[in-house]
Short mmCIF file of C-alpha atoms in Angstrom, two decimals:
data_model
loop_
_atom_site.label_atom_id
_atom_site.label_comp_id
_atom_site.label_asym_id
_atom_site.label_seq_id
_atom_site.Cartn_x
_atom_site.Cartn_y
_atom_site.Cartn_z
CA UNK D 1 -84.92 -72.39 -130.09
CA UNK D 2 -84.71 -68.83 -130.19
CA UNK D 3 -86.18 -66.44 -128.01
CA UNK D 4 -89.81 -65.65 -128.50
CA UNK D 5 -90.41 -62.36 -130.15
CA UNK D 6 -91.34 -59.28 -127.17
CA UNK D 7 -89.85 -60.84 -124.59
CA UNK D 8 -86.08 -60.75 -125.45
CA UNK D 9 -83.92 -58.64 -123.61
CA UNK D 10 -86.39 -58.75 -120.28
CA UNK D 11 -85.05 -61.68 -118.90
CA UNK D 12 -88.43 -63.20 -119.45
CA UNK D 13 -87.43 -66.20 -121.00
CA UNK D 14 -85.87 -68.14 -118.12
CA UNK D 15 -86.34 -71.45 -119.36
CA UNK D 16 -84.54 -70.47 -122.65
CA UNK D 17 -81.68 -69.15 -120.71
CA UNK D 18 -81.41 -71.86 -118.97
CA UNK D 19 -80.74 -73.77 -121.76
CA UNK D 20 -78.44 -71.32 -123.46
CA UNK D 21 -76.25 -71.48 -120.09
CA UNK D 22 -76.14 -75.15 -120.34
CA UNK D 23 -75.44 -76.38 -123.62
CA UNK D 24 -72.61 -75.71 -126.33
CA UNK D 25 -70.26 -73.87 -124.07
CA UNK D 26 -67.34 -75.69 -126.25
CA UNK D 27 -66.31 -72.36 -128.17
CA UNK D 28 -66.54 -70.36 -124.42
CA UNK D 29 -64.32 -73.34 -122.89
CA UNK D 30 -61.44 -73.06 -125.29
CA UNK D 31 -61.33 -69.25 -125.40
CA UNK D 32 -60.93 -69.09 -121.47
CA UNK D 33 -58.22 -71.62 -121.90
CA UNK D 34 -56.44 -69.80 -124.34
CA UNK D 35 -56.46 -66.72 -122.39
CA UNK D 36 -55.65 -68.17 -118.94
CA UNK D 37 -52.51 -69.66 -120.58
CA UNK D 38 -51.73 -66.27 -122.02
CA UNK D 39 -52.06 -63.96 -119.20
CA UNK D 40 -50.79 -66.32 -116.58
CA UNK D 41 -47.70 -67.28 -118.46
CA UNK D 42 -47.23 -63.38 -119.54
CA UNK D 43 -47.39 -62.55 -115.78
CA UNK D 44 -45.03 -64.82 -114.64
CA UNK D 45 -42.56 -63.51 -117.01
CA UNK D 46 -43.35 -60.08 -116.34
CA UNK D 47 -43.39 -60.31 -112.19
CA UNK D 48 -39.61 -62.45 -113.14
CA UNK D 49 -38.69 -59.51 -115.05
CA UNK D 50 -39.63 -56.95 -112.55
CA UNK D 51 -37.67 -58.56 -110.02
CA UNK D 52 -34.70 -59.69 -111.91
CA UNK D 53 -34.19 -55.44 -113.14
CA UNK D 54 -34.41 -54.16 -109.51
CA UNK D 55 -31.76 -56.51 -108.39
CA UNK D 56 -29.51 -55.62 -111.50
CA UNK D 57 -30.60 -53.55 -114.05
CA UNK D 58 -32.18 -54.52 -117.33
CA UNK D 59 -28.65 -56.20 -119.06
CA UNK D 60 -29.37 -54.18 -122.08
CA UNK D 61 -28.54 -50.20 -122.84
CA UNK D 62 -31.04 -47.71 -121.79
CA UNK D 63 -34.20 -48.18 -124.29
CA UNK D 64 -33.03 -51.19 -125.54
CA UNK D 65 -34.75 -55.18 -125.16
CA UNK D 66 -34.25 -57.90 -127.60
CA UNK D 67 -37.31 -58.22 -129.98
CA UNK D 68 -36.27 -61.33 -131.93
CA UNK D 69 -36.80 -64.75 -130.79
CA UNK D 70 -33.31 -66.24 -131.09
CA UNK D 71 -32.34 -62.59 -128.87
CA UNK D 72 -35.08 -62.82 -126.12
CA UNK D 73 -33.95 -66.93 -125.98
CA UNK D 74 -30.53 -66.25 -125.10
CA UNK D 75 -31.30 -63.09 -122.71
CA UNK D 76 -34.15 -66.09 -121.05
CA UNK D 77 -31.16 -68.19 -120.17
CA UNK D 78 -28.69 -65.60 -119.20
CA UNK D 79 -31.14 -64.14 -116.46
CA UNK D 80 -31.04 -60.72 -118.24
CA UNK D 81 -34.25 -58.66 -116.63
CA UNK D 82 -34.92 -56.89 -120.32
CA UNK D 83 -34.84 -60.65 -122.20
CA UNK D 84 -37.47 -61.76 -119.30
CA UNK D 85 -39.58 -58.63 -119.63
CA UNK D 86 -39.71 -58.42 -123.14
CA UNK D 87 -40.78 -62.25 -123.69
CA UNK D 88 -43.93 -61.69 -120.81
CA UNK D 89 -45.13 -57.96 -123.41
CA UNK D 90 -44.56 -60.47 -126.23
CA UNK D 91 -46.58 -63.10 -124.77
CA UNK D 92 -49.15 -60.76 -123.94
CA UNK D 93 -49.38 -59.17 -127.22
CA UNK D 94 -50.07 -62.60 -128.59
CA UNK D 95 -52.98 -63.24 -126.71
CA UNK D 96 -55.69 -62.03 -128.69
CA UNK D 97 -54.17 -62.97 -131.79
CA UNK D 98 -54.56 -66.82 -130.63
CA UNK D 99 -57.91 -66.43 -129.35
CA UNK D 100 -59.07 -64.50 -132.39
CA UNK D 101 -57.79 -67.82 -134.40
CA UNK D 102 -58.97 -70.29 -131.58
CA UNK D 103 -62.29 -68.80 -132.12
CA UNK D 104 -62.01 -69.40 -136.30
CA UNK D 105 -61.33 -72.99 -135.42
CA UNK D 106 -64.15 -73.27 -133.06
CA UNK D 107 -66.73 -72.27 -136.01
CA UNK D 108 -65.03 -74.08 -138.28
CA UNK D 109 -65.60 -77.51 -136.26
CA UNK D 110 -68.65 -76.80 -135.76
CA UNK D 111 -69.25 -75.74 -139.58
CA UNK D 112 -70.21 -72.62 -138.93
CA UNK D 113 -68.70 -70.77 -142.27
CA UNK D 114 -70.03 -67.49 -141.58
CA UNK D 115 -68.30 -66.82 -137.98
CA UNK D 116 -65.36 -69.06 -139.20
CA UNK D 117 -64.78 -66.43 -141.90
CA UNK D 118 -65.61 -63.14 -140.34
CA UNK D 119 -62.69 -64.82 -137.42
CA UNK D 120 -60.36 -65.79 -140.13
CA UNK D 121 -60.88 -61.79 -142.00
CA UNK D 122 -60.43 -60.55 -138.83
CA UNK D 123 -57.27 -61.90 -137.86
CA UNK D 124 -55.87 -61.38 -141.46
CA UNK D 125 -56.75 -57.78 -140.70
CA UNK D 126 -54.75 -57.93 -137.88
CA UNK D 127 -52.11 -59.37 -139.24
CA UNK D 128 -52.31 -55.84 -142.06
CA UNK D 129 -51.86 -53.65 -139.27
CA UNK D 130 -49.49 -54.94 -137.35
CA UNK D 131 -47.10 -54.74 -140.12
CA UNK D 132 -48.48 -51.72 -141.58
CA UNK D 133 -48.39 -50.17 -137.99
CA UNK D 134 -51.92 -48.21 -138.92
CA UNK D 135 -54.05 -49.96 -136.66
CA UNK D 136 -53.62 -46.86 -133.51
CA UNK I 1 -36.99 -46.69 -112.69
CA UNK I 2 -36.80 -47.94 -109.27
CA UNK I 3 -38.71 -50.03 -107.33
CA UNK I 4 -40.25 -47.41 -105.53
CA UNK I 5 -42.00 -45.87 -109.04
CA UNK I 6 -42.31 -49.19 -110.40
CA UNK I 7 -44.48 -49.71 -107.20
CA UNK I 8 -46.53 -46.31 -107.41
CA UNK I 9 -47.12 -47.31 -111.28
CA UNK I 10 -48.06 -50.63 -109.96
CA UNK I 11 -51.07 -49.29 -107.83
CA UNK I 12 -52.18 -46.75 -110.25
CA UNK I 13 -52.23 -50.04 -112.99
CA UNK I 14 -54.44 -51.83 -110.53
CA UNK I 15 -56.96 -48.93 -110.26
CA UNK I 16 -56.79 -48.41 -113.87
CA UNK I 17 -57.49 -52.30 -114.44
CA UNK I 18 -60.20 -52.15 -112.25
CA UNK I 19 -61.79 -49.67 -113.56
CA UNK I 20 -61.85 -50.26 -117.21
CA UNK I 21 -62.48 -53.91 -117.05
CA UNK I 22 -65.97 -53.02 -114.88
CA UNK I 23 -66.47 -49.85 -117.82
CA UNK I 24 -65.28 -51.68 -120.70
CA UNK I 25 -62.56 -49.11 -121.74
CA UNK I 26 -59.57 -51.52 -121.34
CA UNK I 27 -58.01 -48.69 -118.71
CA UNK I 28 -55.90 -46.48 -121.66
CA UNK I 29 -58.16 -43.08 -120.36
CA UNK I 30 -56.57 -43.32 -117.43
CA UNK I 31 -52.80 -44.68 -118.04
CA UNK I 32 -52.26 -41.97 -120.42
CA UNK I 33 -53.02 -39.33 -118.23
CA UNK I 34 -51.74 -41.07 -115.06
CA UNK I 35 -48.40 -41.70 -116.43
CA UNK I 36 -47.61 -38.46 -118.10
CA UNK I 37 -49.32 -36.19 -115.46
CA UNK I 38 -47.77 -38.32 -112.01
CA UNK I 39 -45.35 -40.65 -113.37
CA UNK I 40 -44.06 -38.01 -115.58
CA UNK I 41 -43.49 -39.91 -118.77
CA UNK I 42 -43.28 -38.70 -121.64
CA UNK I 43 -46.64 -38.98 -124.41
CA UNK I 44 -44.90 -41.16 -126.61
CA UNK I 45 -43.97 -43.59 -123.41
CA UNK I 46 -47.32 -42.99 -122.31
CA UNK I 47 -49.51 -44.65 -125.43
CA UNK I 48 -46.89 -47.49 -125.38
CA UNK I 49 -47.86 -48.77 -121.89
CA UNK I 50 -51.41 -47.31 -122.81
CA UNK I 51 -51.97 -49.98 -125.47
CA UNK I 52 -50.04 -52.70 -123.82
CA UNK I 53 -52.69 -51.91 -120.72
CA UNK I 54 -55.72 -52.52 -122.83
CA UNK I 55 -54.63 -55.85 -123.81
CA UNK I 56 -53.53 -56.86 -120.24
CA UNK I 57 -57.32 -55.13 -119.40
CA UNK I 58 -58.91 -57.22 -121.92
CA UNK I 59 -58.07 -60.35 -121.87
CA UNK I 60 -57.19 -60.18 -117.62
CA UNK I 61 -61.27 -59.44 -117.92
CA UNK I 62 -62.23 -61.46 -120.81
CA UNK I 63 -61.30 -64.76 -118.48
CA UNK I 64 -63.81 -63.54 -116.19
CA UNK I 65 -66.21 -62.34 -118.07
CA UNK I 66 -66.15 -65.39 -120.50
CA UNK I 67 -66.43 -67.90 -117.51
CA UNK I 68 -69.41 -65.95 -115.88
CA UNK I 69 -71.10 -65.91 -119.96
CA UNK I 70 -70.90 -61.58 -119.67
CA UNK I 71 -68.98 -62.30 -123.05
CA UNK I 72 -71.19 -62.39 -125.81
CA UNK I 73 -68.43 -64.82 -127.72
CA UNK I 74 -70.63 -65.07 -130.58
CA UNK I 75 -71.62 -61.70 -131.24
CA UNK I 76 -67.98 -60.24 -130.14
CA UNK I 77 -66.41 -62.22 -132.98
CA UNK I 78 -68.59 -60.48 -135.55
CA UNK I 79 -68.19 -57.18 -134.40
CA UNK I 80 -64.58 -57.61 -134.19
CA UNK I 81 -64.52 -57.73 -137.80
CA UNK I 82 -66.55 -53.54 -137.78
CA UNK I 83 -64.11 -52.55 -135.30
CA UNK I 84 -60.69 -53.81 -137.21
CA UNK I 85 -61.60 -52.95 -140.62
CA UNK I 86 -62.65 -49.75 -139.20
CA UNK I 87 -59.34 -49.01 -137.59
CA UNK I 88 -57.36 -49.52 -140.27
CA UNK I 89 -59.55 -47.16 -142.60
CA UNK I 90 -59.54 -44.62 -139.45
CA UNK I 91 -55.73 -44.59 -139.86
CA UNK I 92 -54.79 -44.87 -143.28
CA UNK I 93 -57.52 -41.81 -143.44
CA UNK I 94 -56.38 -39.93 -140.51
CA UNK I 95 -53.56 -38.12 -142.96
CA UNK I 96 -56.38 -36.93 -145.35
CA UNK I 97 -58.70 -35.79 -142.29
CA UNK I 98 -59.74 -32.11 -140.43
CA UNK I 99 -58.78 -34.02 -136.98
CA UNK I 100 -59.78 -30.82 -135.16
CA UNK I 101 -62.80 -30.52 -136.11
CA UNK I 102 -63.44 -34.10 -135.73
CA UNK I 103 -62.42 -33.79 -132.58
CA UNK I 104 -64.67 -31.03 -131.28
CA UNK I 105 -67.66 -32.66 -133.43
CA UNK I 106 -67.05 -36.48 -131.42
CA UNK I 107 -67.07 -34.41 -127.88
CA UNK I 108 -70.62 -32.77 -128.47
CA UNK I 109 -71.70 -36.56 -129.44
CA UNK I 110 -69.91 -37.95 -126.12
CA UNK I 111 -71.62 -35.01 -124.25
CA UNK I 112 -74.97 -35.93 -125.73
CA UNK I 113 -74.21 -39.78 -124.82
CA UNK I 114 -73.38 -38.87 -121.28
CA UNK I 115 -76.48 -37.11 -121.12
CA UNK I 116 -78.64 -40.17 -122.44
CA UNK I 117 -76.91 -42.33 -120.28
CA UNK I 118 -77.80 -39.91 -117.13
CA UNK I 119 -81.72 -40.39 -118.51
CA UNK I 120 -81.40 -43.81 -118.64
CA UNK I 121 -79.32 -44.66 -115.27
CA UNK I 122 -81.58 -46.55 -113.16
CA UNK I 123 -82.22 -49.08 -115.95
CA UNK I 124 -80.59 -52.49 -115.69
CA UNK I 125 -81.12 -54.32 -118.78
CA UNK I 126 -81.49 -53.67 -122.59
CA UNK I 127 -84.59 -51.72 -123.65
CA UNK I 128 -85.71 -55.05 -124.77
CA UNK I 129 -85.59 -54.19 -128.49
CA UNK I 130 -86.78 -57.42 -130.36
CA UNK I 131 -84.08 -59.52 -131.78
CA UNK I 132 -82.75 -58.91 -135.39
CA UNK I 133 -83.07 -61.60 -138.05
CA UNK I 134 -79.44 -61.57 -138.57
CA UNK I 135 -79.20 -62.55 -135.00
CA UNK I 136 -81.40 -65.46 -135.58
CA UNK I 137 -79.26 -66.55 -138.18
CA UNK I 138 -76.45 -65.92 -136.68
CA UNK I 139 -77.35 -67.17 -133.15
CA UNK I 140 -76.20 -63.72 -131.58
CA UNK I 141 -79.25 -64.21 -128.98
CA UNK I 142 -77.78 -65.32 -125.85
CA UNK I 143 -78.11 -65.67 -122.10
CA UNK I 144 -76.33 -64.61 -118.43
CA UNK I 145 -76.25 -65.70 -115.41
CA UNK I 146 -77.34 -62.71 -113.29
CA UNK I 147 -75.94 -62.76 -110.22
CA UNK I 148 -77.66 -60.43 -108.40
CA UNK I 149 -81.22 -61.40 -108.63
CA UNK I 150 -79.70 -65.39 -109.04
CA UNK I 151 -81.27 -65.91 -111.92
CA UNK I 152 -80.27 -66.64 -115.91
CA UNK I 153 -81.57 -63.87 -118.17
CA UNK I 154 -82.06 -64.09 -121.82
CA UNK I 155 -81.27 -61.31 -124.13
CA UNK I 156 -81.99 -60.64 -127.82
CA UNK I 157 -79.84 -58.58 -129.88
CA UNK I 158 -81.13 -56.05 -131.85
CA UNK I 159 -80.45 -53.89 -134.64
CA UNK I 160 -77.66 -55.86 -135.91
CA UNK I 161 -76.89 -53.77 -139.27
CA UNK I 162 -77.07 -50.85 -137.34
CA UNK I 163 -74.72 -52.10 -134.71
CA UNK I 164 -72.40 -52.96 -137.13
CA UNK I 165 -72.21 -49.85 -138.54
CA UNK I 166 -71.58 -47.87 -135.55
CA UNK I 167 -68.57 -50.44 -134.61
CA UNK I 168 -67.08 -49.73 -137.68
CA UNK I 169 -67.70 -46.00 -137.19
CA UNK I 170 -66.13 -46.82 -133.39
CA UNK I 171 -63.12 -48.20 -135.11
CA UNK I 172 -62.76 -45.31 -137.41
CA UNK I 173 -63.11 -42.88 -135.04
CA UNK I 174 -60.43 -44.46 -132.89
CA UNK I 175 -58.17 -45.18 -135.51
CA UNK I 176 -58.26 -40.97 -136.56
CA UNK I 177 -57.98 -39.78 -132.92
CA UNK I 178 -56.15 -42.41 -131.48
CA UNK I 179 -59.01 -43.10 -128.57
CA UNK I 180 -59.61 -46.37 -127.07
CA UNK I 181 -62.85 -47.85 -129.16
CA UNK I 182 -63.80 -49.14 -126.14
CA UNK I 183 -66.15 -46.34 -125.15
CA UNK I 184 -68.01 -46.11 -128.84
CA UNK I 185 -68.21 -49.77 -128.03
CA UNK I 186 -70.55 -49.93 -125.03
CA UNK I 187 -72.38 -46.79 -126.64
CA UNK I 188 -73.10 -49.04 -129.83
CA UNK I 189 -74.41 -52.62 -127.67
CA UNK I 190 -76.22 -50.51 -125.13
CA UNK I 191 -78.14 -47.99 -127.43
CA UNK I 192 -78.02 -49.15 -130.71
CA UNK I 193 -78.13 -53.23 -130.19
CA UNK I 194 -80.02 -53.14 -126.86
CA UNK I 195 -77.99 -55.39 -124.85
CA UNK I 196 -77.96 -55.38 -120.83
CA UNK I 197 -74.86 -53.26 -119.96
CA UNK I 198 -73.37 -55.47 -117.98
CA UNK I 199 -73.42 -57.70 -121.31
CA UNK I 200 -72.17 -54.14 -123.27
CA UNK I 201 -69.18 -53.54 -120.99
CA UNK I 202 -67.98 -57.24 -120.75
CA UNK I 203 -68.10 -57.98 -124.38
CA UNK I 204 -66.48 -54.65 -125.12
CA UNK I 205 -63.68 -55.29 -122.75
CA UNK I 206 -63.45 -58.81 -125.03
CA UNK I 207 -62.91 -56.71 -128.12
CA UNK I 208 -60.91 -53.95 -127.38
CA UNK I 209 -57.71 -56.04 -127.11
CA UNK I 210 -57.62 -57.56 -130.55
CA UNK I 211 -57.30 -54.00 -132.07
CA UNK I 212 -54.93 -53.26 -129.67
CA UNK I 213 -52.89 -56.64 -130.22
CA UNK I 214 -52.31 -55.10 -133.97
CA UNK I 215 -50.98 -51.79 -132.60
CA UNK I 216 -49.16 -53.47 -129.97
CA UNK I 217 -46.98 -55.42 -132.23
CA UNK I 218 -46.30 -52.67 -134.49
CA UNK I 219 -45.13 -51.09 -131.56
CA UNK I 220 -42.87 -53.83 -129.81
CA UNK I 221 -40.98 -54.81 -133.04
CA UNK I 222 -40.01 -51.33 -133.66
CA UNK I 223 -38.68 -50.97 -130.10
CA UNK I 224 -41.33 -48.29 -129.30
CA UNK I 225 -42.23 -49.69 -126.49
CA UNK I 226 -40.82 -48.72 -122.93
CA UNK I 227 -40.88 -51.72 -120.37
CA UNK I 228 -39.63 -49.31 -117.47
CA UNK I 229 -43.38 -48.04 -117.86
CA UNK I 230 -44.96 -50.95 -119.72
CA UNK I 231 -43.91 -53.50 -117.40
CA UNK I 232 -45.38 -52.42 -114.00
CA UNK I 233 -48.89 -51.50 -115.78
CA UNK I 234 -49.00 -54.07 -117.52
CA UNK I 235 -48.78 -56.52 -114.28
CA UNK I 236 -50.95 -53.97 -112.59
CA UNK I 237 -53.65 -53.38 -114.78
CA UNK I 238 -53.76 -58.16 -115.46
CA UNK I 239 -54.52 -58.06 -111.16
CA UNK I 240 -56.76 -54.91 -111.55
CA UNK I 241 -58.84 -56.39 -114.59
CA UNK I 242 -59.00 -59.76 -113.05
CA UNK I 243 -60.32 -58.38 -109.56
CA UNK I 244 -62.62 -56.08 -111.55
CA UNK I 245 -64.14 -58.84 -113.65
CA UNK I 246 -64.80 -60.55 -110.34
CA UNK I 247 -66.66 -57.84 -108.24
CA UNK I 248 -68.64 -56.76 -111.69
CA UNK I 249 -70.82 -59.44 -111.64
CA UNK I 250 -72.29 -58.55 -107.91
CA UNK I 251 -72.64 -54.77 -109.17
CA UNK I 252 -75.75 -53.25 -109.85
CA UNK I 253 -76.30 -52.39 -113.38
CA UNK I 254 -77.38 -48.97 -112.13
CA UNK I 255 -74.21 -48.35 -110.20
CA UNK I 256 -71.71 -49.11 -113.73
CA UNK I 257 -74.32 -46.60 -115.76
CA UNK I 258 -73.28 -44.14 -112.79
CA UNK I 259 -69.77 -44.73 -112.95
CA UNK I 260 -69.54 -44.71 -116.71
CA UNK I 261 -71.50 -40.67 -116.76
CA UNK I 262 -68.26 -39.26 -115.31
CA UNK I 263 -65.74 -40.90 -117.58
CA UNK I 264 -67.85 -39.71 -120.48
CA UNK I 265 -67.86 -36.35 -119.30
CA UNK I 266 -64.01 -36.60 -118.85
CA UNK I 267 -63.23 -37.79 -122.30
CA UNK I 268 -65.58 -35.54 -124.19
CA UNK I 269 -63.56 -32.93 -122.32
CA UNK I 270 -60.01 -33.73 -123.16
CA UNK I 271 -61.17 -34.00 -126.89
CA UNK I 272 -62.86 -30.36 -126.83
CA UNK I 273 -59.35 -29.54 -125.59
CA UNK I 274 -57.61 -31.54 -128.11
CA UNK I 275 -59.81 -30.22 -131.08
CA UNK I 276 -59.36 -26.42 -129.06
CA UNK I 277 -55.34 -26.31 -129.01
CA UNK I 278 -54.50 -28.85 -131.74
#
């Protein structure tokens, strides 16, 4: 199954990639899902928000936009531009945290422990530095 | 802002997205400098929107890349775990570190990489080192769908420990000088690990948002962030990536080695500067 020794990385092995290209595309299939759901649904917020601030402003004082999710909910339903734009950065933000744990389950199903963990480390990682702030 | 700057930093975004989803750099080199030197925000505004643009970059691209198999999935989720770690030693270090010096020392290595690159420009794929056990094991070994000549090309993966190594150097070195890893990135999968650039550049663009992801939610739930800025590149740089990660595919590998020499050149200049003046 795996590529013959000397000929990797020449495109040699057609056949083999082929069959790569054609079978257990699962993990691929899910990831793209995940991140088509989070950039479209980020960009519809964001290209809302845009709009909604040049027709009025932001609704909130100068460098100010609601970062919980009970205060971005009730800016959503008021039509406040800041509420709309800071929901599609939040969304956005999200986005590779979800793959990054879409990807853990992937391995997992398919009982690969190795990948499942490093996934799983990884995103614990990320979870460290997001609330240590040390990750830039 | 008005709509008339929100549209300026809209087209600059799109550029930007373009360009660092085809490059792999997730488009921060050239928000940071776009937005302080024509939009006239301020540096602190500047590496808000900068890290909010290389998640837009990467996963705008990644949906691309993954669907066309650019994305080495596999192999991206294990070298995620070099590049994290290593960003979080880079900055819990960067207090204890001579960032000067480090700075001068990374642009002589970003000088010497440009230069290597320049040697190697008119070659497409890996080097066609042989695959690493680990790789085996691992299933790292993997294929693409070349759409130029219209045919699939298989790819081993080489020097995996190596590799590894070098991301978690990449994510050091971007957690002490607060550079995009992106860049180290590519250098690591197309010298070190041997993989097609095309391949590099793709999966790099795939990684670079998850350490950005952590930086980006330190930064929103502190209010750091500034959406008069963020906003507009942020849309920008999702239609820029996007676009980019379509027109990559029909690129010649040649033409991204030529495009990447510059942007080399560039960086390893601002950091000579940086390490310079402090």
């Amino acid at each position: 199954m795996n590529i013959a020794q000397g000929t990797a990385g020449r495109g040699q092995n057609e056949a083999w990639a082929t069959e790569r290209l054609a079978g257990g595309r699962r993990l691929e299939t899910w990831i793209e899902r995940t991140l088509l759901a989070g950039t479209s649904l980020s960009a519809a917020l964001l290209v809302v928000g845009l709009f909604l601030g040049w027709a009025g402003g932001s609704g909130y004082p100068p460098g100010v936009y609601p970062r919980s999710i009970s205060g971005i909910w009730a800016g959503l339903v008021s039509w406040r531009a800041g509420a709309w734009q800071a929901a599609g950065l939040a969304v956005l933000i999200a986005t590779p945290f979800v793959r990054v744990l879409v990807a853990a389950l992937s391995y997992l199903r398919n009982e690969e422990r190795a990948l499942a963990g490093v996934s799983l480390a990884v995103f614990a990682l990320l979870m460290i530095g997001m609330f240590l702030g040390a990750a830039h | 802002m008005g709509p008339e700057i929100s549209l300026l930093t809209l087209a600059i975004a799109v550029v930007a997205g373009i360009l660092g989803s085809l490059l792999g750099l997730g488009g921060g080199v050239f928000i940071i400098p776009a937005s302080t030197l024509i939009l006239g925000a301020s540096m602190h505004e500047a590496i808000g929107a900068s890290i909010v643009s290389v998640i837009a970059a990467s996963s705008g691209a990644a949906l691309g890349y993954v669907r066309s198999g650019l994305v080495n999935v596999r192999l991206g989720s294990f070298l995620e775990l070099a590049t994290t770690s290593g960003a979080l030693a880079g900055a819990v270090a960067a207090a204890h570190t001579p960032g000067r010096a480090l700075a001068v020392l990374f642009a002589v290595l970003l000088t010497y990489s440009a230069y290597s690159m320049f040697q190697r420009r008119d070659t497409g794929r890996g080097g066609g080192g042989a695959p690493h056990p680990l790789a085996d094991r691992l299933s790292l070994n993997s294929a693409y769908y070349d759409a130029q000549t219209g045919r699939p090309l298989s790819y081993g993966v080489a020097n995996v420990p190596a590799g590894f190594g070098v991301m978690w150097g990449a994510g050091i070195v971007s957690g002490l000088l607060g550079i995009g890893s992106g860049l180290l990135n590519v250098l690591g999968m197309d010298t070190i690990m041997r993989l097609p650039i095309k391949v590099s550049t793709a999966t790099s663009n795939f990684m670079i948002g998850v350490t950005a992801a952590a930086s980006a939610g330190y930064y929103f739930s502190r209010g750091l962030i500034t959406p008069e800025l963020a906003v507009p590149v942020a849309i920008g740089v999702l239609v820029g990536a996007r676009s980019g990660s379509l027109l990559m595919p029909h690129l010649a590998a040649s033409t991204l080695r030529r495009l990447f020499i510059p942007v080399l050149l560039f960086v390893a200049a601002a950091m000579l500067l940086k390490g310079v003046q402090g």
